[in-house]
PDB file of C-alpha atoms and ligand atoms in Angstrom:
ATOM      1  CA  MET A   1     -12.374 -11.343  -0.631  1.00 42.00           C
ATOM      2  CA  SER A   2     -10.175 -13.637   0.549  1.00 49.00           C
ATOM      3  CA  ASN A   3      -7.788 -14.971  -2.193  1.00 60.00           C
ATOM      4  CA  GLN A   4      -7.978 -18.985  -3.351  1.00 50.00           C
ATOM      5  CA  GLY A   5      -5.648 -21.323  -3.675  1.00 57.00           C
ATOM      6  CA  GLU A   6      -2.414 -21.607  -1.740  1.00 72.00           C
ATOM      7  CA  GLY A   7      -0.602 -18.077  -2.297  1.00 91.00           C
ATOM      8  CA  ARG A   8      -1.128 -15.274  -0.169  1.00 97.00           C
ATOM      9  CA  TRP A   9      -0.734 -11.607  -0.513  1.00 98.00           C
ATOM     10  CA  ILE A  10       0.651  -9.151   1.797  1.00 98.00           C
ATOM     11  CA  ALA A  11       0.909  -5.373   1.197  1.00 98.00           C
ATOM     12  CA  PHE A  12       2.975  -3.029   3.343  1.00 98.00           C
ATOM     13  CA  GLU A  13       0.833   0.607   3.539  1.00 98.00           C
ATOM     14  CA  GLY A  14       1.377   3.506   5.105  1.00 97.00           C
ATOM     15  CA  GLY A  15       2.113   7.808   4.469  1.00 94.00           C
ATOM     16  CA  GLU A  16       5.188   8.777   3.028  1.00 91.00           C
ATOM     17  CA  GLY A  17       8.294   8.398   4.637  1.00 90.00           C
ATOM     18  CA  SER A  18       6.977   5.057   6.520  1.00 92.00           C
ATOM     19  CA  GLY A  19       9.673   3.275   5.543  1.00 94.00           C
ATOM     20  CA  LYS A  20       7.225   0.536   3.719  1.00 95.00           C
ATOM     21  CA  THR A  21       9.768   0.267   0.600  1.00 96.00           C
ATOM     22  CA  THR A  22      12.333  -1.311   2.553  1.00 97.00           C
ATOM     23  CA  GLN A  23      10.456  -3.702   4.444  1.00 98.00           C
ATOM     24  CA  ALA A  24       8.687  -4.868   1.810  1.00 98.00           C
ATOM     25  CA  LEU A  25      11.886  -5.450  -0.248  1.00 98.00           C
ATOM     26  CA  LEU A  26      13.004  -7.499   3.321  1.00 98.00           C
ATOM     27  CA  LEU A  27      10.388  -9.255   3.961  1.00 98.00           C
ATOM     28  CA  SER A  28       9.884 -10.186   0.154  1.00 98.00           C
ATOM     29  CA  SER A  29      13.570 -11.730   0.609  1.00 98.00           C
ATOM     30  CA  LYS A  30      12.961 -13.114   3.430  1.00 97.00           C
ATOM     31  CA  LEU A  31       9.818 -15.237   2.248  1.00 96.00           C
ATOM     32  CA  GLN A  32      11.140 -15.566  -1.338  1.00 97.00           C
ATOM     33  CA  ALA A  33       8.315 -13.991  -2.830  1.00 98.00           C
ATOM     34  CA  VAL A  34       7.387 -11.977  -5.744  1.00 98.00           C
ATOM     35  CA  LEU A  35       8.114  -8.178  -4.879  1.00 98.00           C
ATOM     36  CA  THR A  36       5.916  -5.660  -6.681  1.00 98.00           C
ATOM     37  CA  ARG A  37       4.811  -2.258  -6.014  1.00 98.00           C
ATOM     38  CA  GLU A  38       1.386  -0.201  -6.805  1.00 98.00           C
ATOM     39  CA  PRO A  39       1.206   2.052  -8.194  1.00 98.00           C
ATOM     40  CA  GLY A  40       3.462   0.627 -10.955  1.00 98.00           C
ATOM     41  CA  GLY A  41       4.615  -3.059 -11.049  1.00 96.00           C
ATOM     42  CA  THR A  42       3.963  -3.655 -14.635  1.00 98.00           C
ATOM     43  CA  VAL A  43       5.221  -1.454 -17.803  1.00 98.00           C
ATOM     44  CA  VAL A  44       1.760   0.067 -18.371  1.00 98.00           C
ATOM     45  CA  GLY A  45       1.514   0.809 -14.248  1.00 98.00           C
ATOM     46  CA  GLU A  46       5.234   2.161 -14.434  1.00 98.00           C
ATOM     47  CA  ARG A  47       3.914   4.762 -17.084  1.00 98.00           C
ATOM     48  CA  ILE A  48       0.946   5.848 -14.984  1.00 98.00           C
ATOM     49  CA  ARG A  49       3.167   5.889 -12.095  1.00 98.00           C
ATOM     50  CA  ALA A  50       5.051   8.323 -13.635  1.00 97.00           C
ATOM     51  CA  LEU A  51       2.402  10.802 -14.684  1.00 98.00           C
ATOM     52  CA  LEU A  52       0.919  10.485 -11.374  1.00 98.00           C
ATOM     53  CA  LEU A  53       3.945  11.454  -9.478  1.00 96.00           C
ATOM     54  CA  ASP A  54       5.367  13.880 -11.778  1.00 96.00           C
ATOM     55  CA  PRO A  55       5.035  17.361 -10.148  1.00 95.00           C
ATOM     56  CA  MET A  56       5.163  19.058 -13.105  1.00 95.00           C
ATOM     57  CA  VAL A  57       1.661  17.451 -14.118  1.00 96.00           C
ATOM     58  CA  ILE A  58      -0.601  19.965 -12.233  1.00 94.00           C
ATOM     59  CA  GLY A  59      -4.678  20.438 -11.803  1.00 96.00           C
ATOM     60  CA  VAL A  60      -5.096  16.685 -12.092  1.00 97.00           C
ATOM     61  CA  ASP A  61      -9.193  16.067 -10.659  1.00 98.00           C
ATOM     62  CA  ASP A  62      -9.278  13.926  -7.628  1.00 98.00           C
ATOM     63  CA  ARG A  63     -11.437  11.701  -9.596  1.00 98.00           C
ATOM     64  CA  ALA A  64      -9.358  11.155 -12.310  1.00 98.00           C
ATOM     65  CA  GLU A  65      -6.768  10.901  -9.937  1.00 98.00           C
ATOM     66  CA  ALA A  66      -8.725   7.355  -8.271  1.00 98.00           C
ATOM     67  CA  LEU A  67      -9.261   6.305 -11.973  1.00 98.00           C
ATOM     68  CA  LEU A  68      -5.596   6.281 -12.970  1.00 98.00           C
ATOM     69  CA  MET A  69      -4.678   4.372  -9.490  1.00 98.00           C
ATOM     70  CA  ALA A  70      -7.752   2.044 -10.327  1.00 98.00           C
ATOM     71  CA  ALA A  71      -6.300   1.526 -13.887  1.00 98.00           C
ATOM     72  CA  ASP A  72      -2.884   0.990 -12.669  1.00 98.00           C
ATOM     73  CA  ARG A  73      -4.279  -1.674 -10.212  1.00 98.00           C
ATOM     74  CA  ALA A  74      -6.230  -3.099 -12.889  1.00 98.00           C
ATOM     75  CA  GLN A  75      -3.124  -4.154 -15.025  1.00 98.00           C
ATOM     76  CA  HIS A  76      -1.275  -5.004 -11.949  1.00 98.00           C
ATOM     77  CA  VAL A  77      -3.579  -7.597 -10.631  1.00 98.00           C
ATOM     78  CA  THR A  78      -4.506  -8.912 -13.854  1.00 98.00           C
ATOM     79  CA  GLU A  79      -0.437  -8.832 -14.832  1.00 98.00           C
ATOM     80  CA  ARG A  80       1.253  -9.821 -11.818  1.00 98.00           C
ATOM     81  CA  VAL A  81      -0.675 -10.583  -8.871  1.00 98.00           C
ATOM     82  CA  ARG A  82      -3.257 -13.159  -9.752  1.00 98.00           C
ATOM     83  CA  PRO A  83      -1.060 -14.889 -11.850  1.00 97.00           C
ATOM     84  CA  ALA A  84       1.754 -15.384  -8.860  1.00 98.00           C
ATOM     85  CA  LEU A  85      -0.768 -16.051  -6.563  1.00 98.00           C
ATOM     86  CA  ASP A  86      -2.219 -19.381  -8.670  1.00 97.00           C
ATOM     87  CA  GLU A  87       0.911 -20.459  -8.583  1.00 96.00           C
ATOM     88  CA  GLY A  88       0.514 -20.759  -5.024  1.00 97.00           C
ATOM     89  CA  LYS A  89       3.358 -17.868  -4.508  1.00 97.00           C
ATOM     90  CA  VAL A  90       3.661 -15.586  -1.522  1.00 98.00           C
ATOM     91  CA  VAL A  91       3.076 -11.486  -3.392  1.00 98.00           C
ATOM     92  CA  VAL A  92       4.650  -8.640  -0.998  1.00 98.00           C
ATOM     93  CA  SER A  93       3.696  -5.266  -2.753  1.00 98.00           C
ATOM     94  CA  ASP A  94       4.583  -1.886  -1.761  1.00 98.00           C
ATOM     95  CA  ARG A  95       0.633  -0.287  -1.237  1.00 98.00           C
ATOM     96  CA  SER A  96      -2.583  -1.319  -2.498  1.00 98.00           C
ATOM     97  CA  ALA A  97      -5.919  -0.519  -2.919  1.00 98.00           C
ATOM     98  CA  TYR A  98      -5.952   0.394   0.572  1.00 98.00           C
ATOM     99  CA  SER A  99      -3.571   2.885  -0.206  1.00 98.00           C
ATOM    100  CA  SER A 100      -6.483   4.360  -2.281  1.00 98.00           C
ATOM    101  CA  LEU A 101      -8.914   4.290   0.467  1.00 98.00           C
ATOM    102  CA  ALA A 102      -6.653   6.131   2.525  1.00 98.00           C
ATOM    103  CA  TYR A 103      -5.177   8.550  -0.186  1.00 98.00           C
ATOM    104  CA  GLN A 104      -8.201   9.336  -2.311  1.00 98.00           C
ATOM    105  CA  GLY A 105     -11.061   8.165  -0.121  1.00 98.00           C
ATOM    106  CA  TYR A 106      -9.815   9.850   3.023  1.00 98.00           C
ATOM    107  CA  GLY A 107      -6.846  11.924   2.005  1.00 98.00           C
ATOM    108  CA  ARG A 108      -8.806  13.808  -1.064  1.00 98.00           C
ATOM    109  CA  GLY A 109     -12.047  13.539   0.500  1.00 98.00           C
ATOM    110  CA  LEU A 110     -13.936  10.948  -2.239  1.00 98.00           C
ATOM    111  CA  GLY A 111     -15.488   8.699   0.748  1.00 97.00           C
ATOM    112  CA  SER A 112     -14.006   5.215   1.568  1.00 95.00           C
ATOM    113  CA  ASP A 113     -17.038   3.362   0.017  1.00 97.00           C
ATOM    114  CA  ALA A 114     -17.013   5.007  -3.409  1.00 98.00           C
ATOM    115  CA  VAL A 115     -13.394   4.235  -3.786  1.00 98.00           C
ATOM    116  CA  ARG A 116     -13.680   0.722  -2.401  1.00 98.00           C
ATOM    117  CA  ALA A 117     -16.417  -0.103  -4.881  1.00 98.00           C
ATOM    118  CA  LEU A 118     -14.079   1.244  -7.951  1.00 98.00           C
ATOM    119  CA  CYS A 119     -11.340  -0.796  -6.388  1.00 98.00           C
ATOM    120  CA  THR A 120     -13.178  -3.837  -5.996  1.00 98.00           C
ATOM    121  CA  TRP A 121     -14.641  -3.616  -9.988  1.00 98.00           C
ATOM    122  CA  ALA A 122     -10.950  -2.606 -10.656  1.00 98.00           C
ATOM    123  CA  THR A 123      -9.561  -5.891  -9.410  1.00 98.00           C
ATOM    124  CA  ARG A 124     -12.288  -8.192  -9.684  1.00 98.00           C
ATOM    125  CA  GLY A 125     -12.702  -8.377  -6.043  1.00 98.00           C
ATOM    126  CA  LEU A 126      -9.220  -9.525  -5.281  1.00 98.00           C
ATOM    127  CA  TRP A 127      -7.736  -7.608  -2.334  1.00 98.00           C
ATOM    128  CA  PRO A 128      -4.679  -8.232   0.098  1.00 98.00           C
ATOM    129  CA  ASP A 129      -4.986 -11.172   2.434  1.00 98.00           C
ATOM    130  CA  LEU A 130      -2.863  -8.917   4.787  1.00 98.00           C
ATOM    131  CA  ALA A 131      -2.010  -5.056   5.137  1.00 98.00           C
ATOM    132  CA  ILE A 132       0.868  -4.288   7.396  1.00 98.00           C
ATOM    133  CA  LEU A 133       0.357  -0.311   8.263  1.00 98.00           C
ATOM    134  CA  LEU A 134       3.853   1.047   9.224  1.00 98.00           C
ATOM    135  CA  ASP A 135       2.810   3.655  11.721  1.00 95.00           C
ATOM    136  CA  VAL A 136       5.177   6.754  12.127  1.00 94.00           C
ATOM    137  CA  PRO A 137       4.218   9.798  13.891  1.00 90.00           C
ATOM    138  CA  PRO A 138       4.651  13.307  11.608  1.00 81.00           C
ATOM    139  CA  HIS A 139       7.583  14.217  12.868  1.00 84.00           C
ATOM    140  CA  VAL A 140      10.017  10.904  11.542  1.00 85.00           C
ATOM    141  CA  SER A 141       8.332  10.874   8.141  1.00 85.00           C
ATOM    142  CA  ALA A 142       8.945  14.616   7.896  1.00 80.00           C
ATOM    143  CA  GLU A 143      12.644  14.108   8.579  1.00 83.00           C
ATOM    144  CA  ARG A 144      12.768  10.409   6.314  1.00 82.00           C
ATOM    145  CA  MET A 145      11.207  12.475   3.332  1.00 79.00           C
ATOM    146  CA  ARG A 146      13.133  15.756   3.716  1.00 74.00           C
ATOM    147  CA  ALA A 147      12.013  17.842   0.642  1.00 77.00           C
ATOM    148  CA  PRO A 148       8.655  16.608  -1.065  1.00 73.00           C
ATOM    149  CA  ALA A 149      10.164  15.027  -4.498  1.00 84.00           C
ATOM    150  CA  ASP A 150       6.856  14.133  -6.041  1.00 92.00           C
ATOM    151  CA  ARG A 151       3.055  15.373  -6.871  1.00 94.00           C
ATOM    152  CA  MET A 152       1.723  13.168  -4.059  1.00 93.00           C
ATOM    153  CA  GLU A 153       3.983  14.443  -1.557  1.00 91.00           C
ATOM    154  CA  ALA A 154       3.789  17.706  -2.213  1.00 91.00           C
ATOM    155  CA  ALA A 155      -0.210  17.522  -1.707  1.00 92.00           C
ATOM    156  CA  GLY A 156       0.437  19.393   2.143  1.00 89.00           C
ATOM    157  CA  GLU A 157       0.416  18.795   5.373  1.00 89.00           C
ATOM    158  CA  GLU A 158      -3.710  18.719   6.024  1.00 93.00           C
ATOM    159  CA  PHE A 159      -4.133  15.473   3.106  1.00 95.00           C
ATOM    160  CA  HIS A 160      -1.095  13.693   4.670  1.00 93.00           C
ATOM    161  CA  ARG A 161      -2.706  14.067   8.045  1.00 94.00           C
ATOM    162  CA  ARG A 162      -6.234  12.801   6.685  1.00 96.00           C
ATOM    163  CA  VAL A 163      -4.499  10.067   5.016  1.00 96.00           C
ATOM    164  CA  GLN A 164      -2.745   8.824   8.056  1.00 95.00           C
ATOM    165  CA  ASP A 165      -5.938   9.025  10.018  1.00 96.00           C
ATOM    166  CA  GLY A 166      -7.735   7.156   7.235  1.00 97.00           C
ATOM    167  CA  PHE A 167      -4.886   4.555   7.609  1.00 97.00           C
ATOM    168  CA  ARG A 168      -5.740   3.978  11.417  1.00 97.00           C
ATOM    169  CA  GLN A 169      -9.399   4.308  10.820  1.00 98.00           C
ATOM    170  CA  LEU A 170      -9.413   1.479   7.945  1.00 98.00           C
ATOM    171  CA  ALA A 171      -6.962  -0.913  10.649  1.00 98.00           C
ATOM    172  CA  GLU A 172      -9.178  -0.049  13.366  1.00 98.00           C
ATOM    173  CA  ALA A 173     -12.378  -1.308  11.358  1.00 98.00           C
ATOM    174  CA  GLU A 174     -10.427  -4.805   9.767  1.00 97.00           C
ATOM    175  CA  PRO A 175      -8.260  -5.924  12.251  1.00 96.00           C
ATOM    176  CA  ASP A 176      -8.423  -9.527  10.555  1.00 95.00           C
ATOM    177  CA  VAL A 177      -6.880  -7.990   7.278  1.00 97.00           C
ATOM    178  CA  TRP A 178      -4.556  -5.461   9.081  1.00 98.00           C
ATOM    179  CA  VAL A 179      -1.938  -5.725  11.740  1.00 98.00           C
ATOM    180  CA  VAL A 180      -0.096  -2.249  12.691  1.00 98.00           C
ATOM    181  CA  VAL A 181       3.463  -2.010  13.226  1.00 98.00           C
ATOM    182  CA  ASP A 182       5.475   0.670  14.928  1.00 97.00           C
ATOM    183  CA  GLY A 183       7.579   1.965  11.988  1.00 96.00           C
ATOM    184  CA  THR A 184       9.886   4.144  14.392  1.00 95.00           C
ATOM    185  CA  GLY A 185      13.285   3.028  15.427  1.00 95.00           C
ATOM    186  CA  THR A 186      16.326   1.214  13.044  1.00 96.00           C
ATOM    187  CA  VAL A 187      15.269  -1.124   9.590  1.00 97.00           C
ATOM    188  CA  ARG A 188      16.397  -3.856  11.842  1.00 98.00           C
ATOM    189  CA  GLU A 189      14.216  -2.817  14.313  1.00 98.00           C
ATOM    190  CA  VAL A 190      11.152  -2.542  12.382  1.00 98.00           C
ATOM    191  CA  ALA A 191      12.111  -5.677  10.576  1.00 98.00           C
ATOM    192  CA  ASP A 192      11.914  -7.334  13.126  1.00 98.00           C
ATOM    193  CA  ARG A 193       8.335  -6.641  14.676  1.00 98.00           C
ATOM    194  CA  VAL A 194       7.428  -6.805  10.779  1.00 98.00           C
ATOM    195  CA  SER A 195       8.651 -10.842  11.367  1.00 97.00           C
ATOM    196  CA  ALA A 196       7.061 -11.021  14.489  1.00 97.00           C
ATOM    197  CA  ALA A 197       3.552  -9.679  13.572  1.00 97.00           C
ATOM    198  CA  TYR A 198       3.734 -11.716  10.070  1.00 97.00           C
ATOM    199  CA  ARG A 199       4.562 -15.126  11.945  1.00 96.00           C
ATOM    200  CA  ARG A 200       1.456 -14.197  14.229  1.00 95.00           C
ATOM    201  CA  TRP A 201      -0.844 -13.403  11.285  1.00 95.00           C
ATOM    202  CA  ALA A 202       0.306 -16.511   9.497  1.00 94.00           C
ATOM    203  CA  GLY A 203       0.678 -18.594  12.581  1.00 91.00           C
ATOM    204  CA  VAL A 204       4.002 -19.624  12.313  1.00 86.00           C
ATOM    205  CA  ASP A 205       5.931 -20.737  15.463  1.00 71.00           C
ATOM    206  CA  ASP A 206       9.383 -19.058  16.244  1.00 61.00           C
TER     207      ASP A 206
HETATM  208  P1  LIG B   1       5.663   5.309  -3.339  1.00 79.02           P
HETATM  209  O1  LIG B   1       6.052   4.881  -4.083  1.00 79.02           O
HETATM  210  O2  LIG B   1       6.254   6.704  -2.344  1.00 79.02           O
HETATM  211  O3  LIG B   1       4.290   4.675  -2.256  1.00 79.02           O
HETATM  212  O4  LIG B   1       4.591   6.720  -3.990  1.00 79.02           O
HETATM  213  C1  LIG B   1       2.933   6.453  -4.334  1.00 79.02           C
HETATM  214  C2  LIG B   1       2.678   7.973  -3.948  1.00 79.02           C
HETATM  215  O5  LIG B   1       0.896   7.392  -4.488  1.00 79.02           O
HETATM  216  C3  LIG B   1       2.068   8.013  -2.623  1.00 79.02           C
HETATM  217  O6  LIG B   1       2.063   9.465  -2.229  1.00 79.02           O
HETATM  218  C4  LIG B   1       1.022   7.278  -2.047  1.00 79.02           C
HETATM  219  C5  LIG B   1       0.093   7.173  -3.565  1.00 79.02           C
HETATM  220  N1  LIG B   1      -1.059   6.420  -4.025  1.00 79.02           N
HETATM  221  C6  LIG B   1      -2.273   7.030  -4.007  1.00 79.02           C
HETATM  222  O7  LIG B   1      -2.497   8.079  -3.908  1.00 79.02           O
HETATM  223  N2  LIG B   1      -3.211   6.064  -4.174  1.00 79.02           N
HETATM  224  C7  LIG B   1      -2.765   4.518  -4.538  1.00 79.02           C
HETATM  225  O8  LIG B   1      -4.165   3.739  -4.528  1.00 79.02           O
HETATM  226  C8  LIG B   1      -1.669   4.298  -4.310  1.00 79.02           C
HETATM  227  C9  LIG B   1      -1.507   2.695  -4.710  1.00 79.02           C
HETATM  228  C10 LIG B   1      -0.325   4.922  -4.205  1.00 79.02           C
END
């Protein structure tokens, strides 16, 4: 569903080591936007995030993982995103429900339709207006990540390949929502590509 009012919600998406945290920070300061993240972004969400990413937490059921991501998101949208959009602000988030489609839908094999329905319920139908996919080949993300630091990063190569394919399929299926940006090169080079892609999407002249 497209957001009502003046506000706009832009989400950065991509696999591990795609550089989205850095690029979300840069674009948000350029646009004077509210910067936030999923999972996290609220007190409740940061606690859910700590649980989800803790490598000492083992045996998490795939559906439990999807539900925890959705619980984080429900809190985040209600407490941070919706109020900011209602005030006409631009919100830039480091990940969104699209990550659930890629990680839980494709990566865990829960299916993107089921996960989409869960996310739509959690957010009362609010989805980002724009998703920027930072696309990097596996060797670049592996270099940037070095050792897996958290429970999701440690999920294995095959899992992360399915996630990456999932992101590409999602972007292809919904070209009105997604822009795919080459995430290789320096921070500056990627930031310039992100800015250009944003301006094209927003219809802003150079
Ligand atoms: P990040 O802050 O490094 O992006 O870490 C968040 C991790 O959580 C990352 O591995 C992606 C994963 N994740 C999901 O699996 N599903 C989701 O819905 C979201 C938002 C993140």
